[in-house]
Short mmCIF file of C-alpha atoms and ligand atoms in Angstrom, two decimals:
data_model
loop_
_atom_site.label_atom_id
_atom_site.label_comp_id
_atom_site.label_asym_id
_atom_site.label_seq_id
_atom_site.Cartn_x
_atom_site.Cartn_y
_atom_site.Cartn_z
CA MET A 1147 -5.04 -35.53 9.57
CA THR A 1148 -3.28 -37.56 12.18
CA LEU A 1149 -0.85 -40.27 11.11
CA GLY A 1150 -2.56 -43.09 9.20
CA GLU A 1151 -5.87 -41.23 9.04
CA THR A 1152 -7.49 -40.85 5.61
CA ALA A 1153 -9.52 -37.83 4.54
CA LEU A 1154 -12.70 -39.84 5.00
CA ASP A 1155 -11.67 -40.86 8.51
CA LEU A 1156 -11.14 -37.19 9.30
CA ALA A 1157 -14.55 -36.28 7.85
CA ALA A 1158 -16.15 -38.95 10.01
CA ARG A 1159 -14.29 -37.77 13.09
CA LEU A 1160 -15.22 -34.11 12.56
CA GLY A 1161 -18.83 -35.06 11.79
CA HIS A 1162 -19.22 -33.83 8.19
CA GLU A 1163 -22.53 -34.26 6.46
CA ARG A 1164 -21.19 -34.39 2.94
CA VAL A 1165 -17.89 -34.04 1.13
CA ILE A 1166 -17.79 -33.56 -2.62
CA VAL A 1167 -14.58 -34.08 -4.57
CA ILE A 1168 -14.47 -32.58 -8.05
CA HIS A 1169 -12.18 -33.74 -10.80
CA ASP A 1170 -12.75 -32.04 -14.13
CA PRO A 1171 -10.25 -33.21 -16.76
CA ARG A 1172 -11.26 -30.56 -19.29
CA SER A 1173 -10.29 -27.57 -17.18
CA GLY A 1174 -7.85 -29.42 -14.94
CA LEU A 1175 -9.93 -28.47 -11.91
CA ARG A 1176 -9.35 -30.34 -8.69
CA SER A 1177 -11.52 -29.06 -5.87
CA VAL A 1178 -13.47 -30.09 -2.83
CA ILE A 1179 -16.66 -28.81 -1.24
CA ALA A 1180 -17.00 -29.77 2.41
CA ILE A 1181 -20.41 -29.40 4.01
CA HIS A 1182 -19.85 -29.72 7.73
CA SER A 1183 -23.23 -28.89 9.22
CA SER A 1184 -26.66 -27.67 8.18
CA ALA A 1185 -28.04 -27.98 11.70
CA LEU A 1186 -28.69 -24.23 11.89
CA GLY A 1187 -29.47 -23.59 8.21
CA PRO A 1188 -27.93 -23.74 4.73
CA ALA A 1189 -24.19 -24.32 4.99
CA VAL A 1190 -22.06 -21.25 4.29
CA GLY A 1191 -18.34 -20.84 3.73
CA GLY A 1192 -15.96 -19.14 1.37
CA THR A 1193 -14.28 -20.57 -1.71
CA ARG A 1194 -10.51 -20.72 -1.34
CA MET A 1195 -7.92 -21.08 -4.11
CA ARG A 1196 -4.52 -22.21 -3.10
CA ALA A 1197 -1.90 -24.70 -4.28
CA TYR A 1198 -1.45 -27.45 -1.69
CA PRO A 1199 1.45 -29.90 -1.42
CA SER A 1200 -1.04 -32.65 -2.31
CA PHE A 1201 -4.76 -32.94 -2.98
CA ASP A 1202 -5.13 -34.79 0.32
CA ASP A 1203 -3.84 -31.68 2.07
CA ALA A 1204 -6.47 -29.62 0.24
CA VAL A 1205 -9.22 -31.99 1.37
CA SER A 1206 -7.95 -32.01 4.93
CA ASP A 1207 -7.86 -28.20 4.98
CA ALA A 1208 -11.40 -27.95 3.56
CA LEU A 1209 -12.64 -30.35 6.24
CA GLN A 1210 -11.12 -28.36 9.07
CA LEU A 1211 -12.05 -24.98 7.63
CA SER A 1212 -15.67 -26.01 7.11
CA ARG A 1213 -15.93 -27.16 10.70
CA ALA A 1214 -14.56 -23.77 11.79
CA MET A 1215 -17.33 -22.15 9.73
CA THR A 1216 -19.95 -24.10 11.67
CA TYR A 1217 -18.52 -22.60 14.86
CA LYS A 1218 -18.27 -19.14 13.30
CA THR A 1219 -21.88 -18.94 12.12
CA ALA A 1220 -23.26 -20.57 15.28
CA TYR A 1221 -21.36 -18.23 17.60
CA ALA A 1222 -22.42 -15.21 15.55
CA GLY A 1223 -26.05 -16.29 15.89
CA LEU A 1224 -26.60 -16.72 12.14
CA ALA A 1225 -29.17 -19.16 10.78
CA PHE A 1226 -26.50 -20.84 8.67
CA GLY A 1227 -24.38 -23.94 8.98
CA GLY A 1228 -20.74 -24.38 8.06
CA ALA A 1229 -19.00 -25.33 4.80
CA LYS A 1230 -15.93 -24.46 2.78
CA ALA A 1231 -14.74 -25.05 -0.76
CA VAL A 1232 -11.12 -25.39 -1.72
CA ILE A 1233 -9.76 -25.27 -5.26
CA ASP A 1234 -6.32 -26.85 -5.28
CA ALA A 1235 -4.49 -24.52 -7.68
CA ASP A 1236 -2.13 -21.56 -7.62
CA SER A 1237 -4.36 -18.50 -7.47
CA ALA A 1238 -2.04 -16.69 -9.91
CA ARG A 1239 -2.54 -19.32 -12.66
CA PRO A 1240 -3.26 -17.69 -16.03
CA ASP A 1241 -6.17 -20.09 -16.67
CA ARG A 1242 -7.73 -19.56 -13.23
CA ARG A 1243 -11.03 -18.29 -14.59
CA ALA A 1244 -11.61 -21.60 -16.40
CA LEU A 1245 -11.15 -23.37 -13.08
CA LEU A 1246 -13.48 -20.97 -11.28
CA GLU A 1247 -16.12 -21.48 -13.97
CA ALA A 1248 -15.90 -25.27 -13.86
CA HIS A 1249 -16.10 -25.18 -10.07
CA ALA A 1250 -19.04 -22.75 -10.04
CA ARG A 1251 -20.98 -25.01 -12.42
CA VAL A 1252 -20.76 -27.81 -9.88
CA VAL A 1253 -21.71 -25.46 -7.02
CA ARG A 1254 -24.91 -24.75 -8.94
CA GLU A 1255 -26.07 -28.28 -8.14
CA LEU A 1256 -25.93 -27.39 -4.44
CA GLU A 1257 -28.03 -24.22 -4.59
CA GLY A 1258 -30.21 -23.85 -1.54
CA ARG A 1259 -27.90 -26.01 0.58
CA PHE A 1260 -24.60 -24.21 0.11
CA VAL A 1261 -23.88 -20.47 0.14
CA THR A 1262 -20.42 -19.24 -0.70
CA GLY A 1263 -18.27 -16.19 -1.37
CA GLY A 1264 -14.66 -15.13 -1.42
CA ASP A 1265 -11.79 -16.43 0.65
CA MET A 1266 -8.00 -16.69 0.38
CA GLY A 1267 -7.00 -16.44 -3.31
CA VAL A 1268 -10.56 -15.66 -4.47
CA SER A 1269 -11.40 -11.96 -4.80
CA ILE A 1270 -14.70 -10.14 -4.89
CA ASP A 1271 -14.28 -9.91 -8.69
CA ASP A 1272 -13.88 -13.67 -8.84
CA VAL A 1273 -17.06 -14.06 -6.81
CA ARG A 1274 -18.90 -11.77 -9.21
CA PHE A 1275 -17.59 -13.84 -12.10
CA MET A 1276 -18.69 -17.12 -10.51
CA SER A 1277 -22.12 -15.73 -9.66
CA GLN A 1278 -22.91 -15.90 -13.40
CA PHE A 1279 -22.96 -19.68 -13.08
CA SER A 1280 -24.65 -20.14 -9.72
CA ARG A 1281 -26.76 -18.18 -7.31
CA ALA A 1282 -24.89 -19.84 -4.42
CA PHE A 1283 -22.24 -17.10 -4.81
CA GLU A 1284 -23.08 -14.16 -2.60
CA HIS A 1285 -21.84 -10.82 -3.78
CA ALA A 1286 -22.91 -7.24 -3.53
CA PRO A 1287 -22.99 -5.42 -6.87
CA ALA A 1288 -20.05 -2.99 -7.14
CA GLY A 1289 -20.50 -0.03 -4.82
CA ALA A 1290 -23.68 -1.46 -3.27
CA GLY A 1291 -22.51 -2.33 0.19
CA PRO A 1292 -19.71 -3.25 2.52
CA ASP A 1293 -17.42 -5.87 1.03
CA ALA A 1294 -16.73 -9.05 2.92
CA SER A 1295 -12.97 -8.43 3.24
CA ASP A 1296 -13.57 -5.00 4.68
CA LEU A 1297 -16.09 -6.36 7.16
CA THR A 1298 -13.62 -9.06 8.17
CA ALA A 1299 -10.99 -6.39 8.83
CA ILE A 1300 -13.47 -4.32 10.84
CA GLY A 1301 -14.27 -7.40 12.94
CA VAL A 1302 -10.61 -8.23 13.60
CA MET A 1303 -9.99 -4.63 14.55
CA ALA A 1304 -12.87 -4.87 17.04
CA GLY A 1305 -11.28 -8.04 18.40
CA ILE A 1306 -7.89 -6.39 18.76
CA ASP A 1307 -9.56 -3.51 20.53
CA ALA A 1308 -11.19 -5.97 22.96
CA ALA A 1309 -7.87 -7.73 23.60
CA ALA A 1310 -6.16 -4.37 24.15
CA SER A 1311 -8.83 -3.30 26.59
CA ARG A 1312 -8.44 -6.57 28.51
CA LEU A 1313 -4.72 -5.80 28.74
CA GLY A 1314 -5.49 -2.29 30.00
CA LEU A 1315 -4.35 -0.71 26.72
CA GLU A 1316 -5.99 1.13 23.87
CA LEU A 1317 -5.56 1.12 20.10
CA ARG A 1318 -3.57 4.36 20.14
CA GLY A 1319 0.01 3.34 20.79
CA LEU A 1320 -0.78 -0.40 20.73
CA SER A 1321 1.99 -2.42 19.09
CA VAL A 1322 0.60 -4.96 16.62
CA ALA A 1323 2.49 -7.50 14.51
CA ILE A 1324 0.55 -8.46 11.39
CA GLN A 1325 1.27 -11.67 9.52
CA GLY A 1326 -0.14 -11.35 6.01
CA VAL A 1327 -1.32 -8.12 4.41
CA GLY A 1328 -3.59 -9.42 1.64
CA GLU A 1329 -7.25 -8.56 1.17
CA VAL A 1330 -7.99 -8.64 4.91
CA GLY A 1331 -4.59 -8.05 6.54
CA GLY A 1332 -3.90 -5.04 4.30
CA ARG A 1333 -7.19 -3.40 5.17
CA LEU A 1334 -6.63 -4.17 8.85
CA ALA A 1335 -3.17 -2.55 8.71
CA ARG A 1336 -4.61 0.65 7.24
CA ARG A 1337 -7.36 0.82 9.83
CA LEU A 1338 -4.99 0.16 12.72
CA ALA A 1339 -2.51 2.74 11.46
CA ALA A 1340 -5.31 5.30 11.23
CA ALA A 1341 -6.24 4.51 14.86
CA GLY A 1342 -2.68 5.23 15.98
CA ALA A 1343 -1.37 1.69 16.46
CA ARG A 1344 2.31 0.95 15.86
CA LEU A 1345 2.69 -1.79 13.29
CA THR A 1346 5.20 -4.40 12.28
CA LEU A 1347 4.27 -6.54 9.32
CA ALA A 1348 5.36 -9.35 7.05
CA ASP A 1349 4.00 -11.08 3.97
CA VAL A 1350 5.36 -13.87 1.78
CA ALA A 1351 4.59 -11.55 -1.16
CA THR A 1352 7.37 -9.01 -0.64
CA GLY A 1353 5.95 -6.42 -3.03
CA ARG A 1354 2.70 -6.30 -1.15
CA ALA A 1355 4.48 -6.16 2.21
CA LYS A 1356 6.61 -3.20 1.09
CA ALA A 1357 3.64 -1.32 -0.33
CA VAL A 1358 1.51 -1.67 2.81
CA ALA A 1359 4.48 -0.84 5.07
CA ALA A 1360 5.17 2.33 3.09
CA GLU A 1361 1.54 3.33 3.25
CA THR A 1362 1.08 2.69 6.97
CA GLY A 1363 4.53 3.59 8.32
CA ALA A 1364 4.93 0.00 9.57
CA ASP A 1365 8.23 -1.73 10.23
CA LEU A 1366 8.87 -4.56 7.83
CA VAL A 1367 10.24 -7.92 8.91
CA THR A 1368 10.61 -11.26 7.13
CA PRO A 1369 7.89 -13.94 7.31
CA GLU A 1370 10.31 -15.99 9.45
CA GLU A 1371 10.59 -13.17 12.00
CA ILE A 1372 7.00 -12.01 12.39
CA LEU A 1373 5.83 -14.52 15.01
CA GLY A 1374 8.69 -13.58 17.32
CA VAL A 1375 8.16 -9.82 17.21
CA VAL A 1376 7.89 -8.19 20.65
CA CYS A 1377 4.40 -6.67 20.60
CA ASP A 1378 1.12 -6.30 22.44
CA VAL A 1379 -0.98 -8.16 19.87
CA LEU A 1380 0.01 -10.65 17.19
CA SER A 1381 -2.47 -10.76 14.31
CA PRO A 1382 -2.26 -13.80 12.02
CA ASN A 1383 -4.04 -13.04 8.74
CA ALA A 1384 -2.65 -15.64 6.41
CA ALA A 1385 -2.59 -19.44 6.44
CA GLY A 1386 -3.81 -21.66 9.28
CA GLY A 1387 -1.75 -23.76 11.67
CA VAL A 1388 0.93 -21.09 12.12
CA ILE A 1389 0.86 -21.14 15.92
CA ASP A 1390 2.41 -24.54 16.53
CA ASP A 1391 4.71 -25.84 19.25
CA ARG A 1392 7.75 -24.27 17.65
CA ALA A 1393 6.09 -20.91 17.08
CA ARG A 1394 4.84 -20.92 20.64
CA GLU A 1395 8.41 -20.87 21.91
CA GLU A 1396 9.14 -17.80 19.79
CA LEU A 1397 6.07 -15.76 20.72
CA ARG A 1398 6.73 -12.41 22.43
CA CYS A 1399 3.16 -11.08 22.29
CA ARG A 1400 0.57 -10.64 25.03
CA ALA A 1401 -2.47 -11.46 22.91
CA ILE A 1402 -3.34 -13.07 19.58
CA CYS A 1403 -6.21 -11.92 17.38
CA GLY A 1404 -6.47 -12.25 13.62
CA ALA A 1405 -8.55 -13.26 10.63
CA ALA A 1406 -6.66 -16.46 9.81
CA ASN A 1407 -8.92 -19.49 10.18
CA ASN A 1408 -7.61 -22.26 12.43
CA PRO A 1409 -4.36 -20.44 13.32
CA LEU A 1410 -3.59 -22.91 16.11
CA SER A 1411 -2.05 -26.19 15.00
CA SER A 1412 -3.93 -27.96 17.81
CA ALA A 1413 -6.16 -27.28 20.80
CA GLU A 1414 -3.23 -28.21 23.05
CA VAL A 1415 -1.33 -25.20 21.73
CA GLY A 1416 -4.32 -23.07 22.72
CA GLU A 1417 -4.25 -24.50 26.24
CA GLU A 1418 -0.53 -23.78 26.44
CA LEU A 1419 -1.03 -20.16 25.34
CA ASP A 1420 -3.49 -19.77 28.17
CA ARG A 1421 -1.01 -21.18 30.68
CA LEU A 1422 1.60 -18.73 29.37
CA GLY A 1423 -0.81 -15.87 29.95
CA ILE A 1424 -1.20 -15.08 26.24
CA LEU A 1425 -4.78 -14.00 25.57
CA TYR A 1426 -6.09 -15.81 22.48
CA ALA A 1427 -9.22 -14.40 20.83
CA PRO A 1428 -10.92 -17.40 19.20
CA ASP A 1429 -10.54 -17.13 15.43
CA PHE A 1430 -14.13 -18.19 14.80
CA ILE A 1431 -15.28 -15.09 16.69
CA ALA A 1432 -12.68 -12.55 15.58
CA SER A 1433 -12.96 -13.43 11.90
CA ALA A 1434 -16.76 -13.50 11.67
CA GLY A 1435 -17.03 -10.14 9.87
CA GLY A 1436 -16.87 -11.76 6.43
CA VAL A 1437 -19.70 -14.16 6.95
CA LEU A 1438 -21.74 -11.45 8.69
CA SER A 1439 -21.84 -9.78 5.25
CA LEU A 1440 -24.68 -12.23 4.63
CA LEU A 1441 -26.87 -10.07 6.86
CA PHE A 1442 -26.52 -7.37 4.23
CA GLU A 1443 -26.55 -9.66 1.20
CA GLN A 1444 -29.76 -11.30 2.31
CA GLY A 1445 -31.47 -8.05 3.24
CA THR A 1446 -31.61 -8.61 7.02
CA LEU A 1447 -29.66 -5.42 7.82
CA ASP A 1448 -28.64 -2.36 5.86
CA ALA A 1449 -24.97 -1.47 5.34
CA ALA A 1450 -24.63 0.61 8.51
CA GLY A 1451 -26.45 -2.00 10.59
CA THR A 1452 -24.17 -4.72 9.28
CA VAL A 1453 -21.07 -2.73 10.19
CA ARG A 1454 -22.47 -2.12 13.67
CA ARG A 1455 -23.15 -5.83 14.09
CA VAL A 1456 -19.55 -6.60 13.08
CA GLU A 1457 -18.22 -3.99 15.51
CA ARG A 1458 -20.15 -5.74 18.27
CA ILE A 1459 -17.50 -8.48 18.09
CA ARG A 1460 -15.64 -6.27 20.55
CA ASP A 1461 -18.36 -6.60 23.20
CA ASP A 1462 -18.87 -10.30 22.46
CA LEU A 1463 -15.18 -10.91 23.10
CA LEU A 1464 -15.00 -8.73 26.20
CA GLU A 1465 -17.88 -10.69 27.67
CA LEU A 1466 -16.26 -13.99 26.73
CA PHE A 1467 -12.87 -12.99 28.18
CA ALA A 1468 -14.51 -12.00 31.46
CA ALA A 1469 -16.62 -15.17 31.70
CA ALA A 1470 -13.63 -17.38 30.85
CA ALA A 1471 -11.49 -15.65 33.47
CA ARG A 1472 -14.19 -16.20 36.11
CA GLU A 1473 -14.27 -19.90 35.23
CA GLY A 1474 -10.53 -20.27 34.88
CA THR A 1475 -11.04 -21.67 31.34
CA PRO A 1476 -9.26 -20.58 28.14
CA PRO A 1477 -11.73 -18.35 26.24
CA PHE A 1478 -11.66 -20.58 23.14
CA ARG A 1479 -12.71 -23.58 25.23
CA LEU A 1480 -15.65 -21.72 26.73
CA ALA A 1481 -16.73 -20.42 23.30
CA GLU A 1482 -16.49 -23.93 21.82
CA ARG A 1483 -18.66 -25.28 24.61
CA GLN A 1484 -21.27 -22.59 24.02
CA VAL A 1485 -21.36 -23.45 20.30
CA GLU A 1486 -21.57 -27.18 20.94
CA ALA A 1487 -24.52 -26.66 23.28
CA LYS A 1488 -26.28 -24.59 20.63
CA LEU A 1489 -25.67 -27.21 17.94
CA ALA A 1490 -26.81 -30.04 20.17
CA ALA A 1491 -30.03 -28.14 20.95
CA ALA A 1492 -30.64 -27.52 17.22
CA ARG A 1493 -30.03 -31.17 16.39
CA SER A 1494 -32.39 -32.47 19.02
CA ALA A 1495 -35.04 -29.94 17.97
CA GLY A 1496 -34.66 -30.84 14.28
N1 LIG B 1363 -14.71 -16.55 3.62
C1 LIG B 1363 -15.46 -16.10 4.76
C2 LIG B 1363 -14.88 -16.72 6.05
O1 LIG B 1363 -13.93 -17.47 6.06
C3 LIG B 1363 -16.88 -16.52 4.71
C4 LIG B 1363 -17.74 -15.91 3.67
C5 LIG B 1363 -18.71 -16.69 3.10
C6 LIG B 1363 -17.65 -14.61 3.30
C7 LIG B 1363 -19.58 -16.18 2.17
C8 LIG B 1363 -18.50 -14.08 2.36
C9 LIG B 1363 -19.49 -14.86 1.81
O2 LIG B 1363 -15.37 -16.46 7.12
#
């Protein structure tokens, strides 16, 4: 939110259809479900659990994340709109299941209009648990198919491969700095290491960082150092807003591609990256692997077909990079324009 702007002002500015704030005194749940757009179909977006400095920050994040989902599904060509749910609570809370249950019972009221799954702080097991209370929670039964985190990692890897290729490099020998090695970042690190990339990583959870570094042979740095690592590709896979004006000064990478949603603090930062010659793969394209799991969940594609579709993110990005270069536009600007045209066409048709 900009100074003096309320959450509702922000929702109006970003064009949300509906924002639901949940306060459940029995469980202590405080959450928000932000439906940004159903122009292309039922609104889809993960459920995130994270402790915010204030509930207003949680609402603001849900609003921006849900808008990013509208772009993600539209760009990927899915017949879904964009949404996101945020539970404002520490994901390690001992009573977290009570919160998830209370939240899922409200989600039930939105069945048919809202489809959701895991996200930061909400695991596949949590999604399975919540699916007892509402069919809006998409999950593959254990062992049935590709899991959303794995698909997200496969998609980011395809994006990194595209960025590398644009730089005249390949995955073997590519130096990649990974910020965040949780469900997605950890899987990405293992895949990149297997492909012969040289990794540097950091995570606010030091135990996790050490374990993944040991497993992948990566160099370990502190969370304060990761953005300034000299590398070919920087891969943000944690919170949003990390590439801000200050970070931009520190950057020593040639490209940025990760799973973090809304990694840029503003569009101006994105423009500046482009001026600096840093290739930025739009997050709503690179991180689409998770939501593409719906193709499997809903029976449109089988497991192998879904993986192939996610791997196609490489070609999508290569095409975008080339078109943007021809136009002299930052790739994220061109991709945004393409999405906005698609949404406008859907709105005028509907
Ligand atoms: N959390 C995923 C994302 O941010 C979206 C998702 C929704 C994944 C539903 C699985 C199921 O893109």
